[in-house]
mmCIF file of C-alpha atoms and ligand atoms in Angstrom:
data_model
loop_
_atom_site.group_PDB
_atom_site.id
_atom_site.type_symbol
_atom_site.label_atom_id
_atom_site.label_comp_id
_atom_site.label_asym_id
_atom_site.label_seq_id
_atom_site.Cartn_x
_atom_site.Cartn_y
_atom_site.Cartn_z
ATOM 1 C CA MET A 1 95.439 72.599 85.140
ATOM 2 C CA LYS A 2 92.820 70.923 87.264
ATOM 3 C CA ILE A 3 92.506 72.973 90.440
ATOM 4 C CA GLY A 4 90.428 72.326 93.569
ATOM 5 C CA ILE A 5 89.448 75.485 95.486
ATOM 6 C CA LEU A 6 88.489 75.519 99.164
ATOM 7 C CA CYS A 7 86.895 78.677 100.463
ATOM 8 C CA TYR A 8 84.083 80.220 102.473
ATOM 9 C CA PRO A 9 81.098 80.631 100.157
ATOM 10 C CA THR A 10 79.509 83.522 101.989
ATOM 11 C CA PHE A 11 79.661 87.324 101.393
ATOM 12 C CA GLY A 12 83.145 88.281 102.462
ATOM 13 C CA GLY A 13 86.436 89.130 100.881
ATOM 14 C CA SER A 14 88.208 85.797 100.935
ATOM 15 C CA GLY A 15 85.246 83.988 99.306
ATOM 16 C CA VAL A 16 84.897 86.700 96.691
ATOM 17 C CA VAL A 17 88.587 86.539 95.807
ATOM 18 C CA ALA A 18 88.506 82.731 95.642
ATOM 19 C CA THR A 19 85.429 82.673 93.445
ATOM 20 C CA GLU A 20 86.468 85.477 91.090
ATOM 21 C CA LEU A 21 89.936 83.889 90.736
ATOM 22 C CA GLY A 22 88.403 80.494 90.014
ATOM 23 C CA LYS A 23 86.039 81.979 87.393
ATOM 24 C CA ALA A 24 88.881 83.808 85.677
ATOM 25 C CA LEU A 25 91.070 80.720 85.659
ATOM 26 C CA ALA A 26 88.181 78.683 84.197
ATOM 27 C CA GLU A 27 87.732 81.254 81.463
ATOM 28 C CA LYS A 28 91.387 80.757 80.584
ATOM 29 C CA GLY A 29 90.780 77.031 80.188
ATOM 30 C CA HIS A 30 91.688 75.635 83.593
ATOM 31 C CA GLN A 31 89.288 73.188 85.161
ATOM 32 C CA ILE A 32 88.078 74.497 88.513
ATOM 33 C CA HIS A 33 86.393 72.562 91.281
ATOM 34 C CA PHE A 34 84.936 74.549 94.170
ATOM 35 C CA ILE A 35 84.507 72.428 97.289
ATOM 36 C CA THR A 36 82.595 74.078 100.115
ATOM 37 C CA TYR A 37 79.355 73.805 102.161
ATOM 38 C CA SER A 38 77.120 76.008 99.950
ATOM 39 C CA GLN A 39 77.210 77.646 96.548
ATOM 40 C CA PRO A 40 79.711 80.533 96.523
ATOM 41 C CA VAL A 41 77.776 83.812 96.244
ATOM 42 C CA ARG A 42 79.584 85.008 93.173
ATOM 43 C CA LEU A 43 79.207 81.718 91.336
ATOM 44 C CA GLU A 44 75.922 82.661 89.739
ATOM 45 C CA HIS A 45 76.257 81.398 86.198
ATOM 46 C CA PHE A 46 77.046 78.076 84.547
ATOM 47 C CA SER A 47 80.552 77.861 83.169
ATOM 48 C CA GLU A 48 81.889 74.931 81.234
ATOM 49 C CA ASN A 49 85.046 74.639 83.244
ATOM 50 C CA VAL A 50 83.592 75.190 86.700
ATOM 51 C CA SER A 51 82.131 72.528 89.015
ATOM 52 C CA TYR A 52 80.804 73.016 92.492
ATOM 53 C CA HIS A 53 80.946 70.131 94.980
ATOM 54 C CA GLU A 54 78.798 70.588 98.092
ATOM 55 C CA VAL A 55 80.067 69.251 101.365
ATOM 56 C CA SER A 56 77.410 67.777 103.598
ATOM 57 C CA VAL A 57 78.270 67.031 107.183
ATOM 58 C CA ALA A 58 76.627 63.871 108.436
ATOM 59 C CA ASP A 59 75.198 64.552 111.876
ATOM 60 C CA TYR A 60 75.039 62.178 114.807
ATOM 61 C CA PRO A 61 73.538 62.698 118.345
ATOM 62 C CA LEU A 62 77.015 62.345 119.871
ATOM 63 C CA PHE A 63 78.336 65.368 117.997
ATOM 64 C CA GLU A 64 77.948 68.574 119.850
ATOM 65 C CA TYR A 65 79.949 70.118 116.966
ATOM 66 C CA ALA A 66 79.522 68.406 113.607
ATOM 67 C CA PRO A 67 83.009 67.654 112.179
ATOM 68 C CA TYR A 68 83.000 69.866 109.075
ATOM 69 C CA GLU A 69 86.753 69.489 108.622
ATOM 70 C CA THR A 70 86.470 65.716 108.365
ATOM 71 C CA ALA A 71 83.643 65.994 105.874
ATOM 72 C CA LEU A 72 85.538 68.556 103.854
ATOM 73 C CA THR A 73 88.715 66.462 103.823
ATOM 74 C CA SER A 74 86.796 63.379 102.664
ATOM 75 C CA LYS A 75 85.077 65.409 99.937
ATOM 76 C CA LEU A 76 88.403 66.806 98.804
ATOM 77 C CA VAL A 77 89.981 63.371 98.672
ATOM 78 C CA ASP A 78 87.044 62.048 96.668
ATOM 79 C CA VAL A 79 87.077 64.981 94.195
ATOM 80 C CA ALA A 80 90.890 64.900 93.871
ATOM 81 C CA LEU A 81 90.876 61.190 93.011
ATOM 82 C CA PHE A 82 87.953 61.224 90.614
ATOM 83 C CA GLU A 83 88.766 64.495 88.890
ATOM 84 C CA LYS A 84 92.524 63.934 89.005
ATOM 85 C CA LEU A 85 93.231 67.309 90.497
ATOM 86 C CA ASP A 86 96.730 68.713 89.872
ATOM 87 C CA LEU A 87 96.658 70.909 92.922
ATOM 88 C CA VAL A 88 94.506 72.499 95.597
ATOM 89 C CA HIS A 89 94.261 76.214 96.372
ATOM 90 C CA VAL A 90 92.880 77.080 99.811
ATOM 91 C CA HIS A 91 91.627 80.469 100.724
ATOM 92 C CA TYR A 92 91.576 81.411 104.444
ATOM 93 C CA ALA A 93 93.887 79.274 106.523
ATOM 94 C CA ILE A 94 91.322 78.060 109.025
ATOM 95 C CA PRO A 95 90.447 75.255 108.581
ATOM 96 C CA HIS A 96 91.224 74.960 104.887
ATOM 97 C CA ALA A 97 95.046 74.717 105.087
ATOM 98 C CA SER A 98 95.063 71.858 107.612
ATOM 99 C CA VAL A 99 92.260 70.106 105.651
ATOM 100 C CA ALA A 100 94.403 70.264 102.469
ATOM 101 C CA TYR A 101 97.357 68.948 104.418
ATOM 102 C CA MET A 102 95.387 66.010 105.766
ATOM 103 C CA ALA A 103 93.950 65.274 102.259
ATOM 104 C CA LYS A 104 97.425 65.383 100.832
ATOM 105 C CA GLN A 105 98.579 62.709 103.313
ATOM 106 C CA ILE A 106 95.596 60.460 102.557
ATOM 107 C CA LEU A 107 96.115 60.881 98.807
ATOM 108 C CA LYS A 108 99.844 60.124 99.184
ATOM 109 C CA GLU A 109 98.915 56.705 100.674
ATOM 110 C CA GLN A 110 96.936 56.113 97.482
ATOM 111 C CA GLY A 111 99.841 57.091 95.225
ATOM 112 C CA MET A 112 98.630 60.559 94.342
ATOM 113 C CA HIS A 113 100.497 63.801 94.806
ATOM 114 C CA ALA A 114 98.221 66.702 95.613
ATOM 115 C CA PRO A 115 100.199 69.835 96.493
ATOM 116 C CA PHE A 116 98.369 72.794 98.023
ATOM 117 C CA VAL A 117 98.662 76.598 97.934
ATOM 118 C CA THR A 118 97.441 78.515 100.959
ATOM 119 C CA THR A 119 96.270 82.168 100.614
ATOM 120 C CA LEU A 120 96.134 84.129 103.804
ATOM 121 C CA HIS A 121 93.380 86.715 103.728
ATOM 122 C CA GLY A 122 93.472 88.606 106.989
ATOM 123 C CA THR A 123 91.388 87.638 109.981
ATOM 124 C CA ASP A 124 92.628 84.023 109.620
ATOM 125 C CA ILE A 125 95.924 85.538 110.895
ATOM 126 C CA THR A 126 95.232 88.888 112.526
ATOM 127 C CA LEU A 127 92.187 87.912 114.677
ATOM 128 C CA VAL A 128 91.244 84.228 114.669
ATOM 129 C CA GLY A 129 94.555 82.547 113.807
ATOM 130 C CA LYS A 130 96.374 84.129 116.786
ATOM 131 C CA ASN A 131 93.960 82.531 119.205
ATOM 132 C CA PRO A 132 95.758 79.717 121.063
ATOM 133 C CA SER A 133 92.840 77.458 120.164
ATOM 134 C CA TYR A 134 94.055 77.596 116.564
ATOM 135 C CA SER A 135 97.575 78.946 116.348
ATOM 136 C CA PRO A 136 99.582 75.645 116.555
ATOM 137 C CA VAL A 137 97.497 74.196 113.694
ATOM 138 C CA VAL A 138 97.704 77.382 111.650
ATOM 139 C CA THR A 139 101.494 77.523 112.047
ATOM 140 C CA PHE A 140 101.928 73.884 111.079
ATOM 141 C CA ALA A 141 99.607 74.127 108.062
ATOM 142 C CA ILE A 142 101.276 77.271 106.752
ATOM 143 C CA ASN A 143 104.673 75.683 107.044
ATOM 144 C CA GLN A 144 103.453 72.511 105.356
ATOM 145 C CA SER A 145 101.837 74.279 102.416
ATOM 146 C CA ASP A 146 103.605 73.894 99.075
ATOM 147 C CA ALA A 147 103.246 77.652 98.524
ATOM 148 C CA VAL A 148 101.822 80.462 100.632
ATOM 149 C CA THR A 149 100.526 83.779 99.423
ATOM 150 C CA SER A 150 99.194 86.784 101.373
ATOM 151 C CA VAL A 151 97.051 89.621 100.105
ATOM 152 C CA SER A 152 99.329 92.355 101.415
ATOM 153 C CA LYS A 153 102.872 92.918 102.695
ATOM 154 C CA SER A 154 101.485 94.026 105.959
ATOM 155 C CA LEU A 155 99.673 90.659 106.391
ATOM 156 C CA SER A 156 102.823 88.727 105.437
ATOM 157 C CA ASP A 157 104.839 90.794 107.969
ATOM 158 C CA GLU A 158 102.309 90.106 110.656
ATOM 159 C CA THR A 159 102.289 86.414 109.887
ATOM 160 C CA TYR A 160 106.096 86.273 110.231
ATOM 161 C CA SER A 161 106.101 88.281 113.434
ATOM 162 C CA PHE A 162 103.421 86.242 115.198
ATOM 163 C CA PHE A 163 103.883 82.647 113.950
ATOM 164 C CA LYS A 164 107.123 80.657 113.596
ATOM 165 C CA ILE A 165 107.096 80.526 109.819
ATOM 166 C CA ASN A 166 110.008 78.930 108.097
ATOM 167 C CA ARG A 167 109.006 79.462 104.467
ATOM 168 C CA LYS A 168 108.480 82.150 101.883
ATOM 169 C CA ILE A 169 105.182 84.044 101.746
ATOM 170 C CA GLU A 170 104.497 85.692 98.378
ATOM 171 C CA VAL A 171 102.473 88.858 98.343
ATOM 172 C CA ILE A 172 99.713 88.837 95.716
ATOM 173 C CA PRO A 173 97.225 91.665 96.284
ATOM 174 C CA ASN A 174 93.448 91.460 95.825
ATOM 175 C CA PHE A 175 92.254 92.244 92.305
ATOM 176 C CA ILE A 176 89.261 93.591 90.486
ATOM 177 C CA ASP A 177 87.273 92.623 87.443
ATOM 178 C CA LEU A 178 86.921 95.997 85.749
ATOM 179 C CA THR A 179 84.357 94.695 83.299
ATOM 180 C CA ARG A 180 82.003 94.275 86.249
ATOM 181 C CA PHE A 181 83.237 96.941 88.615
ATOM 182 C CA SER A 182 83.084 100.174 86.668
ATOM 183 C CA LYS A 183 80.921 103.269 86.860
ATOM 184 C CA GLN A 184 77.521 102.516 85.361
ATOM 185 C CA ARG A 185 74.771 104.928 84.376
ATOM 186 C CA LYS A 186 72.348 104.467 87.215
ATOM 187 C CA GLU A 187 71.212 108.037 87.649
ATOM 188 C CA HIS A 188 67.690 106.895 88.573
ATOM 189 C CA PHE A 189 69.183 105.215 91.671
ATOM 190 C CA ARG A 190 70.787 108.497 92.608
ATOM 191 C CA LYS A 191 67.574 110.382 92.074
ATOM 192 C CA ALA A 192 65.662 107.908 94.238
ATOM 193 C CA ILE A 193 68.140 108.061 97.140
ATOM 194 C CA ALA A 194 69.264 111.657 96.846
ATOM 195 C CA PRO A 195 66.456 113.638 95.182
ATOM 196 C CA GLU A 196 67.983 116.985 96.168
ATOM 197 C CA ASN A 197 71.288 115.970 94.660
ATOM 198 C CA GLU A 198 72.835 115.395 98.068
ATOM 199 C CA LYS A 199 76.297 113.816 98.154
ATOM 200 C CA LEU A 200 76.201 110.035 98.703
ATOM 201 C CA ILE A 201 78.427 108.472 101.318
ATOM 202 C CA VAL A 202 78.644 104.700 101.316
ATOM 203 C CA HIS A 203 79.975 101.841 103.411
ATOM 204 C CA ALA A 204 79.890 98.107 102.628
ATOM 205 C CA SER A 205 80.998 95.320 104.953
ATOM 206 C CA ASN A 206 79.927 92.291 106.965
ATOM 207 C CA PHE A 207 79.148 94.519 109.988
ATOM 208 C CA ARG A 208 81.575 92.758 112.255
ATOM 209 C CA ALA A 209 83.169 94.631 115.158
ATOM 210 C CA VAL A 210 86.475 94.943 113.262
ATOM 211 C CA LYS A 211 84.730 97.151 110.636
ATOM 212 C CA ARG A 212 83.829 99.833 113.246
ATOM 213 C CA VAL A 213 80.593 100.729 111.405
ATOM 214 C CA GLY A 214 79.703 102.990 114.328
ATOM 215 C CA ASP A 215 82.554 105.235 113.155
ATOM 216 C CA VAL A 216 80.985 105.486 109.721
ATOM 217 C CA VAL A 217 77.858 106.946 111.258
ATOM 218 C CA LYS A 218 79.902 109.332 113.448
ATOM 219 C CA VAL A 219 81.830 110.545 110.396
ATOM 220 C CA PHE A 220 78.609 110.959 108.468
ATOM 221 C CA SER A 221 76.959 112.971 111.225
ATOM 222 C CA LYS A 222 79.880 115.467 110.994
ATOM 223 C CA ILE A 223 79.840 115.579 107.193
ATOM 224 C CA VAL A 224 76.087 116.150 107.005
ATOM 225 C CA GLU A 225 76.380 119.262 109.243
ATOM 226 C CA LYS A 226 78.446 120.914 106.516
ATOM 227 C CA ILE A 227 77.349 119.260 103.282
ATOM 228 C CA PRO A 228 73.925 117.962 102.376
ATOM 229 C CA SER A 229 74.368 114.198 102.094
ATOM 230 C CA LYS A 230 72.950 110.784 102.549
ATOM 231 C CA LEU A 231 74.538 107.629 103.941
ATOM 232 C CA ILE A 232 74.078 104.194 102.386
ATOM 233 C CA LEU A 233 75.052 101.169 104.466
ATOM 234 C CA ILE A 234 75.438 97.913 102.496
ATOM 235 C CA GLY A 235 75.796 94.538 104.048
ATOM 236 C CA ASP A 236 74.668 92.726 107.188
ATOM 237 C CA GLY A 237 76.233 91.127 110.203
ATOM 238 C CA PRO A 238 76.368 90.983 113.993
ATOM 239 C CA GLU A 239 76.730 94.764 114.630
ATOM 240 C CA ARG A 240 73.961 95.854 112.310
ATOM 241 C CA VAL A 241 71.215 95.726 114.940
ATOM 242 C CA ASN A 242 73.146 98.021 117.298
ATOM 243 C CA ILE A 243 74.048 100.507 114.565
ATOM 244 C CA GLU A 244 70.493 100.491 113.327
ATOM 245 C CA ARG A 245 69.222 101.271 116.854
ATOM 246 C CA GLU A 246 71.666 104.131 117.203
ATOM 247 C CA CYS A 247 70.671 105.535 113.825
ATOM 248 C CA ARG A 248 66.916 105.361 114.610
ATOM 249 C CA GLU A 249 67.571 107.446 117.711
ATOM 250 C CA SER A 250 69.735 110.014 115.876
ATOM 251 C CA LYS A 251 68.476 113.209 114.256
ATOM 252 C CA PHE A 252 69.975 111.996 110.998
ATOM 253 C CA CYS A 253 67.804 108.867 110.822
ATOM 254 C CA ASP A 254 66.081 110.033 107.599
ATOM 255 C CA GLN A 255 69.426 110.542 105.845
ATOM 256 C CA ILE A 256 70.659 106.972 106.488
ATOM 257 C CA ARG A 257 69.576 103.902 104.464
ATOM 258 C CA PHE A 258 70.399 100.286 105.387
ATOM 259 C CA LEU A 259 70.309 98.256 102.191
ATOM 260 C CA GLY A 260 71.370 94.874 103.646
ATOM 261 C CA LYS A 261 73.250 92.363 101.508
ATOM 262 C CA GLN A 262 73.368 93.301 97.873
ATOM 263 C CA GLU A 263 74.449 91.236 94.856
ATOM 264 C CA ALA A 264 75.099 94.136 92.435
ATOM 265 C CA VAL A 265 77.153 96.376 94.734
ATOM 266 C CA GLU A 266 78.758 97.995 91.671
ATOM 267 C CA GLU A 267 75.403 99.512 90.652
ATOM 268 C CA ILE A 268 75.080 101.314 93.979
ATOM 269 C CA LEU A 269 78.720 102.320 94.107
ATOM 270 C CA SER A 270 78.281 103.857 90.674
ATOM 271 C CA VAL A 271 76.190 106.666 92.045
ATOM 272 C CA CYS A 272 78.216 107.299 95.240
ATOM 273 C CA ASP A 273 80.709 110.056 96.018
ATOM 274 C CA LEU A 274 82.715 108.733 98.954
ATOM 275 C CA PHE A 275 83.381 105.315 100.511
ATOM 276 C CA VAL A 276 84.140 105.101 104.239
ATOM 277 C CA LEU A 277 86.016 102.067 105.674
ATOM 278 C CA PRO A 278 87.176 102.891 109.165
ATOM 279 C CA SER A 279 88.267 99.296 110.121
ATOM 280 C CA GLU A 280 90.318 98.447 113.160
ATOM 281 C CA THR A 281 92.449 96.429 110.765
ATOM 282 C CA GLU A 282 92.071 95.572 107.087
ATOM 283 C CA SER A 283 94.581 93.205 105.522
ATOM 284 C CA PHE A 284 93.822 94.640 102.072
ATOM 285 C CA GLY A 285 90.367 96.199 101.874
ATOM 286 C CA LEU A 286 88.707 94.644 98.812
ATOM 287 C CA ALA A 287 85.570 96.676 99.447
ATOM 288 C CA ALA A 288 87.594 99.871 99.091
ATOM 289 C CA LEU A 289 89.123 98.657 95.835
ATOM 290 C CA GLU A 290 85.646 97.854 94.453
ATOM 291 C CA ALA A 291 84.593 101.400 95.310
ATOM 292 C CA MET A 292 87.655 102.910 93.659
ATOM 293 C CA ALA A 293 87.022 100.932 90.478
ATOM 294 C CA CYS A 294 83.571 102.573 90.369
ATOM 295 C CA GLN A 295 85.267 106.012 90.719
ATOM 296 C CA VAL A 296 84.605 106.450 94.378
ATOM 297 C CA PRO A 297 87.409 107.952 96.539
ATOM 298 C CA VAL A 298 87.970 106.280 99.927
ATOM 299 C CA ILE A 299 88.446 107.263 103.545
ATOM 300 C CA THR A 300 90.158 104.463 105.407
ATOM 301 C CA THR A 301 92.252 103.923 108.499
ATOM 302 C CA ASN A 302 96.018 103.697 108.211
ATOM 303 C CA THR A 303 96.335 100.145 109.606
ATOM 304 C CA GLY A 304 97.141 96.784 108.055
ATOM 305 C CA GLY A 305 97.285 96.750 104.292
ATOM 306 C CA SER A 306 95.257 99.951 103.721
ATOM 307 C CA PRO A 307 98.328 102.104 103.095
ATOM 308 C CA GLU A 308 99.331 99.697 100.320
ATOM 309 C CA LEU A 309 96.019 100.439 98.554
ATOM 310 C CA ASN A 310 94.869 103.953 99.498
ATOM 311 C CA VAL A 311 97.211 106.687 98.279
ATOM 312 C CA GLN A 312 97.095 109.538 100.812
ATOM 313 C CA GLY A 313 95.659 112.682 99.258
ATOM 314 C CA ILE A 314 95.275 111.072 95.823
ATOM 315 C CA THR A 315 92.737 108.220 95.965
ATOM 316 C CA GLY A 316 91.378 109.393 99.303
ATOM 317 C CA PHE A 317 92.730 109.801 102.866
ATOM 318 C CA MET A 318 93.799 107.656 105.789
ATOM 319 C CA SER A 319 93.383 108.443 109.516
ATOM 320 C CA ASN A 320 94.211 106.733 112.789
ATOM 321 C CA VAL A 321 91.733 104.167 113.924
ATOM 322 C CA GLY A 322 88.830 105.934 115.672
ATOM 323 C CA ASP A 323 89.870 109.458 114.662
ATOM 324 C CA VAL A 324 86.456 110.322 113.292
ATOM 325 C CA ASP A 325 87.199 114.097 113.413
ATOM 326 C CA ASP A 326 90.091 113.655 111.018
ATOM 327 C CA MET A 327 88.097 111.338 108.760
ATOM 328 C CA ALA A 328 85.253 113.829 108.623
ATOM 329 C CA LYS A 329 87.629 116.737 107.944
ATOM 330 C CA ASN A 330 89.127 114.827 105.006
ATOM 331 C CA ALA A 331 85.761 113.750 103.741
ATOM 332 C CA ILE A 332 84.537 117.355 103.693
ATOM 333 C CA PHE A 333 87.712 118.462 101.953
ATOM 334 C CA ILE A 334 87.036 115.958 99.172
ATOM 335 C CA LEU A 335 83.293 116.660 98.864
ATOM 336 C CA GLU A 336 83.102 120.472 99.218
ATOM 337 C CA ASP A 337 84.743 121.307 95.856
ATOM 338 C CA GLU A 338 83.327 119.725 92.692
ATOM 339 C CA ASP A 339 86.542 119.935 90.738
ATOM 340 C CA ARG A 340 88.503 118.403 93.598
ATOM 341 C CA LEU A 341 85.971 115.620 93.937
ATOM 342 C CA LYS A 342 86.221 114.914 90.221
ATOM 343 C CA LYS A 343 90.011 114.644 90.559
ATOM 344 C CA PHE A 344 89.789 112.215 93.491
ATOM 345 C CA LYS A 345 87.316 110.133 91.536
ATOM 346 C CA LYS A 346 89.573 110.043 88.482
ATOM 347 C CA HIS A 347 92.639 109.068 90.556
ATOM 348 C CA ALA A 348 90.699 106.363 92.400
ATOM 349 C CA LEU A 349 89.829 104.746 89.095
ATOM 350 C CA GLU A 350 93.361 105.072 87.703
ATOM 351 C CA HIS A 351 94.828 103.433 90.811
ATOM 352 C CA ALA A 352 92.166 100.684 90.828
ATOM 353 C CA ARG A 353 93.173 99.837 87.240
ATOM 354 C CA THR A 354 96.588 98.647 88.469
ATOM 355 C CA TYR A 355 94.771 95.868 90.326
ATOM 356 C CA ASP A 356 93.054 94.535 87.221
ATOM 357 C CA ILE A 357 92.499 90.790 87.459
ATOM 358 C CA LYS A 358 94.306 90.545 84.098
ATOM 359 C CA PHE A 359 97.548 91.443 85.811
ATOM 360 C CA ILE A 360 97.050 89.547 89.076
ATOM 361 C CA MET A 361 95.700 86.202 87.893
ATOM 362 C CA PRO A 362 98.919 85.287 86.035
ATOM 363 C CA ARG A 363 100.792 85.683 89.313
ATOM 364 C CA TYR A 364 98.692 82.872 90.831
ATOM 365 C CA GLU A 365 99.227 80.749 87.748
ATOM 366 C CA LYS A 366 102.990 81.256 88.178
ATOM 367 C CA VAL A 367 102.719 80.055 91.816
ATOM 368 C CA TYR A 368 100.824 76.944 90.644
ATOM 369 C CA GLU A 369 103.482 76.189 87.985
ATOM 370 C CA GLU A 370 106.231 76.445 90.595
ATOM 371 C CA VAL A 371 104.362 74.150 92.964
ATOM 372 C CA LEU A 372 103.879 71.544 90.221
ATOM 373 C CA LYS A 373 107.604 71.551 89.482
ATOM 374 C CA ILE A 374 108.360 70.335 93.076
ATOM 375 C CA LYS A 375 107.651 66.661 93.565
HETATM 376 O O1 GMT S 1 86.650 91.611 105.927
HETATM 377 C C1 GMT S 1 86.235 90.561 106.356
HETATM 378 O O2 GMT S 1 85.863 90.457 107.536
HETATM 379 C C2 GMT S 1 86.134 89.368 105.491
HETATM 380 C C3 GMT S 1 87.496 88.832 105.269
HETATM 381 C C4 GMT S 1 87.427 87.472 104.658
HETATM 382 O O3 GMT S 1 88.318 86.730 104.914
HETATM 383 O O4 GMT S 1 86.493 87.074 104.000
HETATM 384 O O5 GMT S 1 88.226 89.722 104.396
HETATM 385 C C5 GMT S 1 89.628 89.669 104.448
HETATM 386 O O6 GMT S 1 90.029 89.250 103.208
HETATM 387 C C6 GMT S 1 89.810 90.133 102.086
HETATM 388 C C7 GMT S 1 90.208 89.447 100.791
HETATM 389 O O7 GMT S 1 91.509 89.099 100.764
HETATM 390 C C8 GMT S 1 90.588 91.450 102.356
HETATM 391 O O8 GMT S 1 90.354 92.353 101.259
HETATM 392 C C9 GMT S 1 90.027 92.058 103.648
HETATM 393 O O9 GMT S 1 90.776 93.233 103.923
HETATM 394 C C10 GMT S 1 90.214 91.050 104.774
HETATM 395 N N1 GMT S 1 89.544 91.579 105.992
HETATM 396 C C11 GMT S 1 90.239 91.962 107.056
HETATM 397 O O10 GMT S 1 91.461 91.941 107.159
HETATM 398 C C12 GMT S 1 89.432 92.496 108.207
#
């Protein structure tokens, strides 16, 4: 199949899923065309079946806001016609689903049928999509999609309960490439960060308010009182400056390292003992799955799609949002006993294996096949 993919190219779950899925489809022989405003972060290497088409937005003094959607639609139309795309897969509803709808109408006028699949990722529904500035368009574009998927049952339930949706939403969870995300021998990293063999606690995110990174630090400050440990914070985003300020003023400053954005997250995860993701909401929690694949148990909240991924008492623990005492208590329980820690690590990996891209990618292919049957 010839598939156009629209996504956000930056660090972030939806872009990662879009890029990894596109790469895997390409490996299987499909021709993949990424259309976005900069090179997707995980699209590092040349691949015979992958092309990247950059969208440039022509500016004009009249524009207070340059019309990215118009430029993206035009680029999609151009690529679809020239490359003879069979279908378009859009990741993150805003603005990609309405862009694909518009392109479909333009292409129809030119005698081409270009169906589109919309994958809902989370904040496009739970935070941004609900905003009245966007919700009518999001509702319309979801209903007009030729197929809709969501990354968890919780997200699909939330979509049905908030928007007037008159069509099926298929749940296809996030996935993991276990050839990349697996425990690697990086003992020298561990030595450098934790020379006294302290336990390593880790968090990775885009440091947006929804991630509640402040809670990670609170949980860590309780753990470190009982168990010698270090905290590694991976990623960057709007809240980082505040968290960094707080940490600099805390007595644990020396035990906390901010690593910023990292390409090879799996190398760092490989030496860690516990991942903390205390988000306000998390439609799936890809970062937690990546940790589990590297044999790192997880402490998450019990909201959104987290209970679909994190098995209470087996792969880690879940607590109510903001309940840092409970999170710390559970973290200490996992870390204080070596045998118990080993068990949690083993179970985290076993569970992560069920999300192997090998099992999940064919489910998207099936959706594409269904869509192509409908004319
Ligand atoms: O977590 C973010 O803020 C990034 C966001 C995105 O759209 O890039 O991630 C969402 O999509 C991921 C991939 O499907 C999910 O694993 C994340 O749970 C989801 N984030 C939230 O729901 C907050």
